[in-house]
């Protein structure tokens, strides 16, 4: 069975919500829409205080090519345009909507009927990309890169295959797993749409073998799609990283930045993104809701919720039994790459894949000890880097040394910190160093 060759670790899976069917979360009383739900320029408001909106109506338009619009997930009245502290911990501009009912725009097809590409032969590649762009779709695995940009390869590059990331290697998270079990037909049509958009005739769906039910179901369904192959993969973190997944599925290695997956002929999309593309193109539905896992060892009812964008996280926690008394930390995402939330009023965004509640004991960091030169972090790094060196260079603010040792290649997976017997905060230092070095490179290139 396939996997990537360099590094990797095996955290405890803790897939507590894997058998919990997706259920619809309740509507919030007030929905809050950050204008920074994607990588690139923030969206630009097209509504004002007092405006009436419906579900699916545009609230903010894309402000550049690497940008996407934001749509309302509720009906009601715009109460204000202000700022919030989002999941990143930064204050961001946002649109606040007081909810009144649940009235959708009439153009959205709300029927459960499957629509295949064969039923829509008039769709061109350009049509698909334009619909994806208009729907505000981003990478829903957490990266939030505008999807239409990926579907428009740069000049001089050519896509050879589409790879769907259905790995969900982050511990605890099960949203993608449940989506595959409950929406397999829509996902396969979504893959068809992506392949037509980028002009390739081969697609792969990579799934780790801790999801045998999803592998079996999609393998059976894919018999009707000779150009789509289901690829079972060994369980190894961080196989959901683009470069690791490409290496596992095709054996090709993506070079260091600024090289991209397209440089080795691959276009990679998360399975949740694939479903959103299906809904956008075939159902005229913008991206205003998503499946999010709410979980933790002390959570009363670990669940996979279909939540409207803009819903406060504390509401989702209440729907899963409430906040346990011994909660020490609430993480947006999974335990490896997620970030602790500043408060529980943070709204669900397009990249919100999970909400992990950790007890005080689980979330308490051990006191860092001196490095014992064991090199476990080097063995674990899936990018073949030297994390101990990058972390030290960053801590000492030696940006030249950090750049020379390819800090920009770090994918921030946390494998180094996970495996360190001295519990050193390597990922924290490397993240800080990588951000600084990338800013220095941009400033240098701008001269």
XYZ file of N, CA, C and O in Angstrom, residues 8 73 411:
12
model
N 7.460 11.547 8.679
C 6.106 11.186 9.076
C 6.063 10.612 10.477
O 7.050 10.071 10.981
N -25.177 33.207 4.824
C -25.686 31.866 5.117
C -27.042 31.932 5.815
O -27.626 30.894 6.158
N 6.102 22.839 6.135
C 4.650 22.831 5.938
C 3.909 22.989 7.265
O 2.694 22.859 7.328
